[in-house]
Amino acid sequence: MMKASEIKELTDKEIQERIQLEKETLARLNMNHAVSPLDNPMKIKEARKNIARLQTIKRQRELNQNQN
């Protein structure tokens, strides 16, 4: 699980890449879970939360740039 403090250290480009990577991971987990139950279904929830954290930090940066 990524912490917000870890995400804030990333550049905008790295955040965008991580969002794409997490979305791909989430899609793969959902597909695997549909075929046969995962050992740890909480990984799906964790992936969704990571995406949300990344998008939140990205949006905060966009708003800060617009204010300046």
PDB file of C-alpha atoms in Angstrom:
ATOM      1  CA  MET A   1       0.000   0.000   0.000  1.00  0.00           C
ATOM      2  CA  MET A   2       1.300   3.423  -0.919  1.00  0.00           C
ATOM      3  CA  LYS A   3       1.200   6.263   1.553  1.00  0.00           C
ATOM      4  CA  ALA A   4       0.282   9.803   0.559  1.00  0.00           C
ATOM      5  CA  SER A   5       3.723  11.005   1.673  1.00  0.00           C
ATOM      6  CA  GLU A   6       5.356   8.536  -0.756  1.00  0.00           C
ATOM      7  CA  ILE A   7       3.115   9.695  -3.589  1.00  0.00           C
ATOM      8  CA  LYS A   8       3.899  13.372  -2.978  1.00  0.00           C
ATOM      9  CA  GLU A   9       7.580  12.653  -3.622  1.00  0.00           C
ATOM     10  CA  LEU A  10       6.810  11.405  -7.157  1.00  0.00           C
ATOM     11  CA  THR A  11       6.782  13.624 -10.233  1.00  0.00           C
ATOM     12  CA  ASP A  12       3.579  14.214 -12.203  1.00  0.00           C
ATOM     13  CA  LYS A  13       4.747  11.851 -14.934  1.00  0.00           C
ATOM     14  CA  GLU A  14       5.573   9.117 -12.390  1.00  0.00           C
ATOM     15  CA  ILE A  15       2.144   9.518 -10.793  1.00  0.00           C
ATOM     16  CA  GLN A  16       0.450   9.119 -14.183  1.00  0.00           C
ATOM     17  CA  GLU A  17       2.520   5.992 -14.887  1.00  0.00           C
ATOM     18  CA  ARG A  18       1.651   4.544 -11.478  1.00  0.00           C
ATOM     19  CA  ILE A  19      -2.060   5.193 -12.080  1.00  0.00           C
ATOM     20  CA  GLN A  20      -1.860   3.249 -15.358  1.00  0.00           C
ATOM     21  CA  LEU A  21       0.059   0.427 -13.685  1.00  0.00           C
ATOM     22  CA  GLU A  22      -2.423   0.204 -10.802  1.00  0.00           C
ATOM     23  CA  LYS A  23      -5.389   0.185 -13.202  1.00  0.00           C
ATOM     24  CA  GLU A  24      -3.829  -2.678 -15.148  1.00  0.00           C
ATOM     25  CA  THR A  25      -3.189  -4.546 -11.903  1.00  0.00           C
ATOM     26  CA  LEU A  26      -6.778  -3.973 -10.784  1.00  0.00           C
ATOM     27  CA  ALA A  27      -8.150  -5.247 -14.087  1.00  0.00           C
ATOM     28  CA  ARG A  28      -5.968  -8.353 -13.867  1.00  0.00           C
ATOM     29  CA  LEU A  29      -7.030  -8.995 -10.248  1.00  0.00           C
ATOM     30  CA  ASN A  30     -10.715  -8.613 -11.131  1.00  0.00           C
ATOM     31  CA  MET A  31     -10.378 -10.988 -14.070  1.00  0.00           C
ATOM     32  CA  ASN A  32      -8.527 -13.585 -12.014  1.00  0.00           C
ATOM     33  CA  HIS A  33     -11.042 -13.230  -9.196  1.00  0.00           C
ATOM     34  CA  ALA A  34     -13.938 -13.814 -11.611  1.00  0.00           C
ATOM     35  CA  VAL A  35     -12.354 -17.038 -12.867  1.00  0.00           C
ATOM     36  CA  SER A  36     -11.358 -18.408  -9.483  1.00  0.00           C
ATOM     37  CA  PRO A  37     -11.487 -16.685  -6.092  1.00  0.00           C
ATOM     38  CA  LEU A  38      -8.267 -14.974  -5.047  1.00  0.00           C
ATOM     39  CA  ASP A  39      -6.446 -16.089  -1.924  1.00  0.00           C
ATOM     40  CA  ASN A  40      -6.593 -12.502  -0.667  1.00  0.00           C
ATOM     41  CA  PRO A  41      -9.504 -10.525  -2.155  1.00  0.00           C
ATOM     42  CA  MET A  42      -8.436  -7.489  -0.109  1.00  0.00           C
ATOM     43  CA  LYS A  43      -5.801  -6.882  -2.806  1.00  0.00           C
ATOM     44  CA  ILE A  44      -8.606  -5.618  -5.057  1.00  0.00           C
ATOM     45  CA  LYS A  45      -9.670  -3.096  -2.427  1.00  0.00           C
ATOM     46  CA  GLU A  46      -6.056  -2.055  -1.869  1.00  0.00           C
ATOM     47  CA  ALA A  47      -5.511  -1.492  -5.612  1.00  0.00           C
ATOM     48  CA  ARG A  48      -8.644   0.683  -5.826  1.00  0.00           C
ATOM     49  CA  LYS A  49      -7.494   2.756  -2.858  1.00  0.00           C
ATOM     50  CA  ASN A  50      -4.025   3.206  -4.359  1.00  0.00           C
ATOM     51  CA  ILE A  51      -5.588   4.506  -7.574  1.00  0.00           C
ATOM     52  CA  ALA A  52      -7.749   6.910  -5.579  1.00  0.00           C
ATOM     53  CA  ARG A  53      -4.741   8.175  -3.592  1.00  0.00           C
ATOM     54  CA  LEU A  54      -2.725   8.749  -6.750  1.00  0.00           C
ATOM     55  CA  GLN A  55      -5.569  10.573  -8.462  1.00  0.00           C
ATOM     56  CA  THR A  56      -6.198  12.719  -5.382  1.00  0.00           C
ATOM     57  CA  ILE A  57      -2.588  13.903  -5.201  1.00  0.00           C
ATOM     58  CA  LYS A  58      -2.586  14.526  -8.957  1.00  0.00           C
ATOM     59  CA  ARG A  59      -5.751  16.625  -8.688  1.00  0.00           C
ATOM     60  CA  GLN A  60      -4.383  18.601  -5.733  1.00  0.00           C
ATOM     61  CA  ARG A  61      -1.315  19.497  -7.784  1.00  0.00           C
ATOM     62  CA  GLU A  62      -3.493  20.592 -10.714  1.00  0.00           C
ATOM     63  CA  LEU A  63      -5.545  22.839  -8.443  1.00  0.00           C
ATOM     64  CA  ASN A  64      -2.413  24.338  -6.875  1.00  0.00           C
ATOM     65  CA  GLN A  65      -0.994  25.128 -10.316  1.00  0.00           C
ATOM     66  CA  ASN A  66      -4.255  26.817 -11.363  1.00  0.00           C
ATOM     67  CA  GLN A  67      -4.258  28.991  -8.252  1.00  0.00           C
ATOM     68  CA  ASN A  68      -0.749  30.263  -8.906  1.00  0.00           C
TER      69      ASN A  68
END
